[in-house]
């Protein structure tokens, strides 16, 4: 099952943004040479930055520690989910620190081409679902079962959804099952894309401020739950058989996914302390949310948020450092 997350508050310090688009006719950026040329004798590592704040939190902390503790120059490259795998395979980036499951890419690059290797668990378990605000679910408890959603479609109509209820998604670039789910479950809803994670968060906050109902694609872990409590809508039970269907035929819930790290195969073998460090990078949902909230809610840069977390939690990150 392919994940599709919503997110980006851009604050990438040491990289030129690499704009990657998926789909027919898109330029194959993986055929190009690396945009970074390391001076002789300088140790470098290039990290993929996915467009959601949790992923930015991972990278910001890794970047800071690679620089300050291990003496690396760190370059950051912004990539979408699937193009990130192409870039990793070609060596344009050395590591992806948070992947929500791309079995087709795993089969191609890990099993067949052997250009990518697994980097281990991130330590965070992810789950995508449909959510409604708790203040609304408390008054309408049956809304948390998908079978009752059509009953509330009229209440969830917006200018963007026309005569149907609105199911709010984030960026259209993310891989979701929502359009198929609406169709296959015969729901009187339209998927409306906010445009990005940041835009979706703003919309959710505005709905919550006005105590309006909403139905949104969302995911855990996510710091916004601390500010806007939400309740998951129960969709048809996830099964591997359902997930194996053609994407347009999906009619079940999203899985719960232990998030994974992946490394370029050459980098994993020859990357020295950087490779060893990234393999050992492993933290909790609480840790990630702490950094994410500083970035997204407190408006710190990822680097500032990472520095504060590092100062508070040496007991966590010192375990990631390679032993002498």
mmCIF file of C-alpha atoms in Angstrom:
data_model
loop_
_atom_site.group_PDB
_atom_site.id
_atom_site.type_symbol
_atom_site.label_atom_id
_atom_site.label_comp_id
_atom_site.label_asym_id
_atom_site.label_seq_id
_atom_site.Cartn_x
_atom_site.Cartn_y
_atom_site.Cartn_z
ATOM 1 C CA UNK A 1 0.000 0.000 0.000
ATOM 2 C CA UNK A 2 1.431 3.339 -0.932
ATOM 3 C CA UNK A 3 1.361 6.043 1.633
ATOM 4 C CA UNK A 4 0.454 9.537 0.875
ATOM 5 C CA UNK A 5 1.128 12.133 3.317
ATOM 6 C CA UNK A 6 0.513 15.768 3.307
ATOM 7 C CA UNK A 7 3.253 18.024 4.376
ATOM 8 C CA UNK A 8 5.687 20.779 4.003
ATOM 9 C CA UNK A 9 6.842 23.802 5.727
ATOM 10 C CA UNK A 10 9.897 24.624 3.657
ATOM 11 C CA UNK A 11 13.021 25.431 5.563
ATOM 12 C CA UNK A 12 15.772 23.493 3.879
ATOM 13 C CA UNK A 13 19.084 24.987 4.767
ATOM 14 C CA UNK A 14 21.854 23.296 2.892
ATOM 15 C CA UNK A 15 20.339 22.231 -0.397
ATOM 16 C CA UNK A 16 18.983 23.388 -3.662
ATOM 17 C CA UNK A 17 15.432 22.106 -3.949
ATOM 18 C CA UNK A 18 15.091 19.240 -6.374
ATOM 19 C CA UNK A 19 11.603 19.470 -7.828
ATOM 20 C CA UNK A 20 10.487 16.016 -8.788
ATOM 21 C CA UNK A 21 7.224 15.212 -10.486
ATOM 22 C CA UNK A 22 5.790 11.782 -11.086
ATOM 23 C CA UNK A 23 3.736 10.761 -14.074
ATOM 24 C CA UNK A 24 3.834 10.450 -17.826
ATOM 25 C CA UNK A 25 6.032 12.926 -19.620
ATOM 26 C CA UNK A 26 7.955 13.986 -16.504
ATOM 27 C CA UNK A 27 11.684 14.480 -16.939
ATOM 28 C CA UNK A 28 13.752 11.639 -15.502
ATOM 29 C CA UNK A 29 15.799 13.514 -12.956
ATOM 30 C CA UNK A 30 17.523 10.312 -11.849
ATOM 31 C CA UNK A 31 19.598 10.260 -15.038
ATOM 32 C CA UNK A 32 21.298 13.538 -14.169
ATOM 33 C CA UNK A 33 24.543 13.922 -12.265
ATOM 34 C CA UNK A 34 24.415 14.758 -8.585
ATOM 35 C CA UNK A 35 23.799 18.480 -7.952
ATOM 36 C CA UNK A 36 26.383 18.438 -5.170
ATOM 37 C CA UNK A 37 30.130 18.309 -5.759
ATOM 38 C CA UNK A 38 32.038 17.642 -2.551
ATOM 39 C CA UNK A 39 35.411 19.363 -2.161
ATOM 40 C CA UNK A 40 38.326 16.973 -1.817
ATOM 41 C CA UNK A 41 38.620 15.620 1.681
ATOM 42 C CA UNK A 42 35.177 16.777 2.798
ATOM 43 C CA UNK A 43 32.861 14.097 4.177
ATOM 44 C CA UNK A 44 29.354 14.553 2.810
ATOM 45 C CA UNK A 45 25.983 12.873 3.089
ATOM 46 C CA UNK A 46 22.830 13.751 1.146
ATOM 47 C CA UNK A 47 19.414 13.187 2.718
ATOM 48 C CA UNK A 48 16.010 13.096 1.047
ATOM 49 C CA UNK A 49 13.484 15.446 2.641
ATOM 50 C CA UNK A 50 9.871 14.378 2.206
ATOM 51 C CA UNK A 51 7.167 17.005 2.177
ATOM 52 C CA UNK A 52 5.598 16.427 5.602
ATOM 53 C CA UNK A 53 6.687 17.821 8.909
ATOM 54 C CA UNK A 54 7.424 14.487 10.595
ATOM 55 C CA UNK A 55 9.921 13.685 7.854
ATOM 56 C CA UNK A 56 11.460 17.133 8.224
ATOM 57 C CA UNK A 57 11.865 16.473 11.938
ATOM 58 C CA UNK A 58 13.807 13.254 11.256
ATOM 59 C CA UNK A 59 16.102 14.936 8.768
ATOM 60 C CA UNK A 60 16.705 18.049 10.869
ATOM 61 C CA UNK A 61 17.884 16.027 13.866
ATOM 62 C CA UNK A 62 19.998 13.702 11.723
ATOM 63 C CA UNK A 63 21.502 16.684 9.891
ATOM 64 C CA UNK A 64 22.478 18.462 13.106
ATOM 65 C CA UNK A 65 24.092 15.391 14.637
ATOM 66 C CA UNK A 66 25.913 14.400 11.458
ATOM 67 C CA UNK A 67 27.401 17.894 11.327
ATOM 68 C CA UNK A 68 28.149 18.594 14.968
ATOM 69 C CA UNK A 69 29.035 15.140 16.266
ATOM 70 C CA UNK A 70 30.487 13.392 13.203
ATOM 71 C CA UNK A 71 31.907 16.255 11.125
ATOM 72 C CA UNK A 72 29.922 15.758 7.914
ATOM 73 C CA UNK A 73 28.661 18.280 5.434
ATOM 74 C CA UNK A 74 24.985 17.505 4.949
ATOM 75 C CA UNK A 75 23.026 18.311 1.797
ATOM 76 C CA UNK A 76 19.239 18.133 1.723
ATOM 77 C CA UNK A 77 17.171 17.342 -1.356
ATOM 78 C CA UNK A 78 13.416 17.813 -1.448
ATOM 79 C CA UNK A 79 11.692 14.925 -3.215
ATOM 80 C CA UNK A 80 8.218 13.487 -3.550
ATOM 81 C CA UNK A 81 7.566 9.947 -2.341
ATOM 82 C CA UNK A 82 8.110 7.820 -5.448
ATOM 83 C CA UNK A 83 10.780 9.990 -7.145
ATOM 84 C CA UNK A 84 12.751 9.757 -3.884
ATOM 85 C CA UNK A 85 13.244 6.057 -4.574
ATOM 86 C CA UNK A 86 14.589 6.780 -8.052
ATOM 87 C CA UNK A 87 16.965 9.374 -6.626
ATOM 88 C CA UNK A 88 18.119 6.957 -3.924
ATOM 89 C CA UNK A 89 18.741 4.194 -6.445
ATOM 90 C CA UNK A 90 20.842 6.515 -8.614
ATOM 91 C CA UNK A 91 22.848 7.843 -5.677
ATOM 92 C CA UNK A 92 21.465 11.354 -5.909
ATOM 93 C CA UNK A 93 20.529 10.951 -2.270
ATOM 94 C CA UNK A 94 22.061 8.599 0.279
ATOM 95 C CA UNK A 95 19.087 7.938 2.540
ATOM 96 C CA UNK A 96 15.328 8.157 2.993
ATOM 97 C CA UNK A 97 14.564 8.346 6.714
ATOM 98 C CA UNK A 98 10.793 7.839 6.652
ATOM 99 C CA UNK A 99 8.954 5.646 4.176
ATOM 100 C CA UNK A 100 5.348 4.578 4.616
ATOM 101 C CA UNK A 101 5.465 1.548 2.338
ATOM 102 C CA UNK A 102 6.107 1.346 -1.411
ATOM 103 C CA UNK A 103 6.149 -2.384 -2.262
ATOM 104 C CA UNK A 104 6.592 -1.851 -6.008
ATOM 105 C CA UNK A 105 9.724 0.224 -5.430
ATOM 106 C CA UNK A 106 11.023 -2.243 -2.842
ATOM 107 C CA UNK A 107 10.649 -5.099 -5.315
ATOM 108 C CA UNK A 108 12.346 -3.181 -8.135
ATOM 109 C CA UNK A 109 15.241 -1.552 -6.303
ATOM 110 C CA UNK A 110 15.893 -3.888 -3.365
ATOM 111 C CA UNK A 111 15.065 -7.329 -4.716
ATOM 112 C CA UNK A 112 15.817 -6.916 -8.420
ATOM 113 C CA UNK A 113 18.320 -4.088 -8.992
ATOM 114 C CA UNK A 114 19.854 -4.309 -5.510
ATOM 115 C CA UNK A 115 20.672 -0.591 -5.602
ATOM 116 C CA UNK A 116 18.839 0.128 -2.335
ATOM 117 C CA UNK A 117 19.032 -1.635 1.022
ATOM 118 C CA UNK A 118 16.888 -1.504 4.123
ATOM 119 C CA UNK A 119 18.086 0.827 6.843
ATOM 120 C CA UNK A 120 15.901 -0.510 9.652
ATOM 121 C CA UNK A 121 12.884 0.721 11.585
ATOM 122 C CA UNK A 122 12.576 4.422 12.305
ATOM 123 C CA UNK A 123 10.836 3.560 15.565
ATOM 124 C CA UNK A 124 7.609 5.309 14.617
ATOM 125 C CA UNK A 125 4.417 3.511 13.637
ATOM 126 C CA UNK A 126 2.285 5.299 11.070
ATOM 127 C CA UNK A 127 -1.398 5.026 10.331
ATOM 128 C CA UNK A 128 -3.537 6.842 7.763
ATOM 129 C CA UNK A 129 -7.271 7.137 8.095
ATOM 130 C CA UNK A 130 -10.318 9.366 7.883
ATOM 131 C CA UNK A 131 -10.923 11.578 10.890
ATOM 132 C CA UNK A 132 -13.631 13.837 12.245
ATOM 133 C CA UNK A 133 -13.282 16.352 15.104
ATOM 134 C CA UNK A 134 -14.008 14.950 18.551
ATOM 135 C CA UNK A 135 -16.377 17.801 19.377
ATOM 136 C CA UNK A 136 -18.581 16.686 16.466
ATOM 137 C CA UNK A 137 -18.236 12.950 17.073
ATOM 138 C CA UNK A 138 -19.261 13.425 20.689
ATOM 139 C CA UNK A 139 -22.596 14.822 19.494
ATOM 140 C CA UNK A 140 -22.933 12.348 16.604
ATOM 141 C CA UNK A 141 -21.219 9.098 17.668
ATOM 142 C CA UNK A 142 -22.497 7.120 14.675
ATOM 143 C CA UNK A 143 -20.451 9.322 12.305
ATOM 144 C CA UNK A 144 -17.396 7.253 13.238
ATOM 145 C CA UNK A 145 -18.714 4.337 11.137
ATOM 146 C CA UNK A 146 -18.309 4.777 7.372
ATOM 147 C CA UNK A 147 -21.706 3.192 6.805
ATOM 148 C CA UNK A 148 -23.306 6.308 8.293
ATOM 149 C CA UNK A 149 -21.288 8.924 6.423
ATOM 150 C CA UNK A 150 -23.899 9.543 3.725
ATOM 151 C CA UNK A 151 -26.274 10.599 6.496
ATOM 152 C CA UNK A 152 -23.941 13.547 7.150
ATOM 153 C CA UNK A 153 -22.944 14.403 3.568
ATOM 154 C CA UNK A 154 -25.187 17.454 3.359
ATOM 155 C CA UNK A 155 -23.751 18.844 6.582
ATOM 156 C CA UNK A 156 -20.241 18.509 5.124
ATOM 157 C CA UNK A 157 -20.884 20.232 1.806
ATOM 158 C CA UNK A 158 -18.555 23.092 0.865
ATOM 159 C CA UNK A 159 -18.182 25.416 -2.108
ATOM 160 C CA UNK A 160 -15.410 23.136 -3.389
ATOM 161 C CA UNK A 161 -17.364 19.898 -3.042
ATOM 162 C CA UNK A 162 -20.477 21.092 -4.820
ATOM 163 C CA UNK A 163 -23.551 19.046 -4.009
ATOM 164 C CA UNK A 164 -21.557 16.346 -2.205
ATOM 165 C CA UNK A 165 -19.938 16.140 1.203
ATOM 166 C CA UNK A 166 -16.289 17.149 1.375
ATOM 167 C CA UNK A 167 -13.522 14.684 2.201
ATOM 168 C CA UNK A 168 -10.481 16.885 2.714
ATOM 169 C CA UNK A 169 -7.095 15.617 1.520
ATOM 170 C CA UNK A 170 -3.727 17.344 1.467
ATOM 171 C CA UNK A 171 -1.605 17.511 -1.672
ATOM 172 C CA UNK A 172 -2.675 15.884 -4.947
ATOM 173 C CA UNK A 173 0.914 14.652 -5.313
ATOM 174 C CA UNK A 174 0.472 12.160 -2.484
ATOM 175 C CA UNK A 175 -0.583 8.598 -3.183
ATOM 176 C CA UNK A 176 -3.915 7.944 -1.478
ATOM 177 C CA UNK A 177 -6.810 5.528 -1.900
ATOM 178 C CA UNK A 178 -9.451 8.122 -1.103
ATOM 179 C CA UNK A 179 -10.958 8.675 -4.545
ATOM 180 C CA UNK A 180 -11.294 4.905 -4.980
ATOM 181 C CA UNK A 181 -12.739 4.492 -1.494
ATOM 182 C CA UNK A 182 -15.404 7.139 -2.073
ATOM 183 C CA UNK A 183 -16.400 5.465 -5.334
ATOM 184 C CA UNK A 184 -16.221 1.843 -4.182
ATOM 185 C CA UNK A 185 -18.052 2.460 -0.917
ATOM 186 C CA UNK A 186 -20.727 4.422 -2.776
ATOM 187 C CA UNK A 187 -20.279 7.528 -0.655
ATOM 188 C CA UNK A 188 -21.888 10.850 -1.501
ATOM 189 C CA UNK A 189 -18.596 12.694 -1.122
ATOM 190 C CA UNK A 190 -15.967 14.451 -3.198
ATOM 191 C CA UNK A 191 -12.245 14.426 -2.393
ATOM 192 C CA UNK A 192 -11.060 18.037 -2.167
ATOM 193 C CA UNK A 193 -7.316 18.697 -1.978
ATOM 194 C CA UNK A 194 -6.125 21.474 0.308
ATOM 195 C CA UNK A 195 -2.865 21.628 -1.660
ATOM 196 C CA UNK A 196 -0.309 20.795 1.035
ATOM 197 C CA UNK A 197 -0.010 19.625 4.618
ATOM 198 C CA UNK A 198 0.371 23.202 5.817
ATOM 199 C CA UNK A 199 -2.795 24.276 3.982
ATOM 200 C CA UNK A 200 -4.701 21.287 5.345
ATOM 201 C CA UNK A 201 -3.583 22.060 8.895
ATOM 202 C CA UNK A 202 -4.717 25.664 8.486
ATOM 203 C CA UNK A 203 -8.112 24.510 7.234
ATOM 204 C CA UNK A 204 -8.541 22.038 10.103
ATOM 205 C CA UNK A 205 -7.582 24.719 12.619
ATOM 206 C CA UNK A 206 -10.104 27.108 11.125
ATOM 207 C CA UNK A 207 -12.891 24.511 11.229
ATOM 208 C CA UNK A 208 -12.000 23.747 14.843
ATOM 209 C CA UNK A 209 -11.953 27.415 15.821
ATOM 210 C CA UNK A 210 -15.490 27.778 14.488
ATOM 211 C CA UNK A 211 -16.550 24.355 15.850
ATOM 212 C CA UNK A 212 -17.610 23.280 12.361
ATOM 213 C CA UNK A 213 -17.791 19.620 11.313
ATOM 214 C CA UNK A 214 -15.270 18.211 8.869
ATOM 215 C CA UNK A 215 -14.113 14.871 7.461
ATOM 216 C CA UNK A 216 -10.425 14.678 6.645
ATOM 217 C CA UNK A 217 -7.765 12.278 5.472
ATOM 218 C CA UNK A 218 -5.173 12.423 8.248
ATOM 219 C CA UNK A 219 -2.502 10.312 9.881
ATOM 220 C CA UNK A 220 -0.695 9.423 13.048
ATOM 221 C CA UNK A 221 1.714 10.315 14.491
ATOM 222 C CA UNK A 222 0.893 14.002 14.070
ATOM 223 C CA UNK A 223 1.304 16.849 16.535
ATOM 224 C CA UNK A 224 -2.005 18.466 15.457
ATOM 225 C CA UNK A 225 -3.959 15.899 17.511
ATOM 226 C CA UNK A 226 -2.696 17.748 20.612
ATOM 227 C CA UNK A 227 -4.369 20.937 19.394
ATOM 228 C CA UNK A 228 -7.426 19.529 17.597
ATOM 229 C CA UNK A 229 -8.542 16.171 19.044
ATOM 230 C CA UNK A 230 -9.916 13.952 16.279
ATOM 231 C CA UNK A 231 -11.620 10.566 16.125
ATOM 232 C CA UNK A 232 -11.006 8.015 13.377
ATOM 233 C CA UNK A 233 -13.863 6.870 11.165
ATOM 234 C CA UNK A 234 -13.991 3.079 10.966
ATOM 235 C CA UNK A 235 -13.550 1.959 7.350
ATOM 236 C CA UNK A 236 -13.887 -1.652 6.103
ATOM 237 C CA UNK A 237 -11.163 -3.733 7.715
ATOM 238 C CA UNK A 238 -7.748 -3.697 6.041
ATOM 239 C CA UNK A 239 -6.540 -6.970 4.540
ATOM 240 C CA UNK A 240 -3.497 -7.838 2.474
ATOM 241 C CA UNK A 241 -5.849 -9.134 -0.231
ATOM 242 C CA UNK A 242 -7.571 -5.769 -0.412
ATOM 243 C CA UNK A 243 -4.254 -3.901 -0.532
ATOM 244 C CA UNK A 244 -3.127 -6.113 -3.445
ATOM 245 C CA UNK A 245 -6.033 -4.982 -5.622
ATOM 246 C CA UNK A 246 -5.686 -2.534 -8.474
ATOM 247 C CA UNK A 247 -5.578 0.937 -6.852
ATOM 248 C CA UNK A 248 -8.906 1.888 -8.418
ATOM 249 C CA UNK A 249 -10.546 -1.132 -6.752
ATOM 250 C CA UNK A 250 -9.359 -0.540 -3.178
ATOM 251 C CA UNK A 251 -12.284 -0.679 -0.745
ATOM 252 C CA UNK A 252 -10.730 -1.114 2.703
ATOM 253 C CA UNK A 253 -8.936 0.873 5.386
ATOM 254 C CA UNK A 254 -5.286 1.865 5.322
ATOM 255 C CA UNK A 255 -2.824 -0.390 7.170
ATOM 256 C CA UNK A 256 -0.841 0.383 10.274
ATOM 257 C CA UNK A 257 2.750 0.698 9.099
ATOM 258 C CA UNK A 258 6.058 0.585 11.016
ATOM 259 C CA UNK A 259 7.924 3.357 9.220
ATOM 260 C CA UNK A 260 11.178 2.372 7.561
ATOM 261 C CA UNK A 261 14.539 3.845 6.546
ATOM 262 C CA UNK A 262 16.250 3.022 3.255
ATOM 263 C CA UNK A 263 19.834 3.606 2.122
ATOM 264 C CA UNK A 264 21.580 3.656 -1.227
ATOM 265 C CA UNK A 265 23.382 0.305 -1.424
ATOM 266 C CA UNK A 266 26.836 1.778 -2.128
ATOM 267 C CA UNK A 267 26.423 4.335 0.639
ATOM 268 C CA UNK A 268 25.305 1.646 3.084
ATOM 269 C CA UNK A 269 28.528 -0.253 2.413
ATOM 270 C CA UNK A 270 30.992 2.632 2.061
ATOM 271 C CA UNK A 271 29.324 5.444 3.984
ATOM 272 C CA UNK A 272 31.409 4.999 7.111
ATOM 273 C CA UNK A 273 30.188 6.700 10.265
ATOM 274 C CA UNK A 274 27.292 8.403 8.443
ATOM 275 C CA UNK A 275 25.897 5.087 7.261
ATOM 276 C CA UNK A 276 26.337 3.511 10.686
ATOM 277 C CA UNK A 277 24.662 6.486 12.371
ATOM 278 C CA UNK A 278 21.635 6.499 10.072
ATOM 279 C CA UNK A 279 21.116 2.763 10.553
ATOM 280 C CA UNK A 280 21.029 3.334 14.328
ATOM 281 C CA UNK A 281 18.761 6.401 14.132
ATOM 282 C CA UNK A 282 15.658 5.230 16.010
ATOM 283 C CA UNK A 283 13.270 7.345 18.042
ATOM 284 C CA UNK A 284 9.708 7.411 19.317
ATOM 285 C CA UNK A 285 6.526 9.033 18.094
ATOM 286 C CA UNK A 286 6.743 11.333 21.119
ATOM 287 C CA UNK A 287 10.232 12.447 20.092
ATOM 288 C CA UNK A 288 9.198 13.087 16.499
ATOM 289 C CA UNK A 289 6.064 14.962 17.523
ATOM 290 C CA UNK A 290 8.067 17.153 19.879
ATOM 291 C CA UNK A 291 10.246 18.359 17.014
ATOM 292 C CA UNK A 292 7.353 18.514 14.550
ATOM 293 C CA UNK A 293 5.269 20.717 16.817
ATOM 294 C CA UNK A 294 8.145 23.139 17.280
ATOM 295 C CA UNK A 295 8.437 23.422 13.493
ATOM 296 C CA UNK A 296 4.770 23.552 12.520
ATOM 297 C CA UNK A 297 3.099 25.201 15.500
ATOM 298 C CA UNK A 298 5.824 27.226 17.196
ATOM 299 C CA UNK A 299 7.256 28.260 13.810
ATOM 300 C CA UNK A 300 10.859 27.372 14.569
ATOM 301 C CA UNK A 301 13.067 26.405 11.662
ATOM 302 C CA UNK A 302 13.755 22.658 11.471
ATOM 303 C CA UNK A 303 17.339 23.381 12.515
ATOM 304 C CA UNK A 304 16.275 25.381 15.576
ATOM 305 C CA UNK A 305 13.768 22.705 16.582
ATOM 306 C CA UNK A 306 16.371 19.972 16.160
ATOM 307 C CA UNK A 307 18.887 21.877 18.286
ATOM 308 C CA UNK A 308 16.383 22.230 21.138
ATOM 309 C CA UNK A 309 15.443 18.545 21.004
ATOM 310 C CA UNK A 310 19.112 17.503 20.938
ATOM 311 C CA UNK A 311 19.858 19.643 23.983
ATOM 312 C CA UNK A 312 16.982 18.007 25.892
ATOM 313 C CA UNK A 313 17.535 14.357 24.925
ATOM 314 C CA UNK A 314 21.221 13.333 24.881
ATOM 315 C CA UNK A 315 20.182 10.020 26.437
ATOM 316 C CA UNK A 316 18.347 9.176 23.201
ATOM 317 C CA UNK A 317 20.687 10.342 20.452
ATOM 318 C CA UNK A 318 24.027 9.363 21.962
ATOM 319 C CA UNK A 319 23.025 5.754 21.393
ATOM 320 C CA UNK A 320 23.001 6.426 17.646
ATOM 321 C CA UNK A 321 26.649 7.510 17.444
ATOM 322 C CA UNK A 322 29.120 4.978 16.072
ATOM 323 C CA UNK A 323 31.405 3.566 18.734
ATOM 324 C CA UNK A 324 35.068 4.419 18.494
#
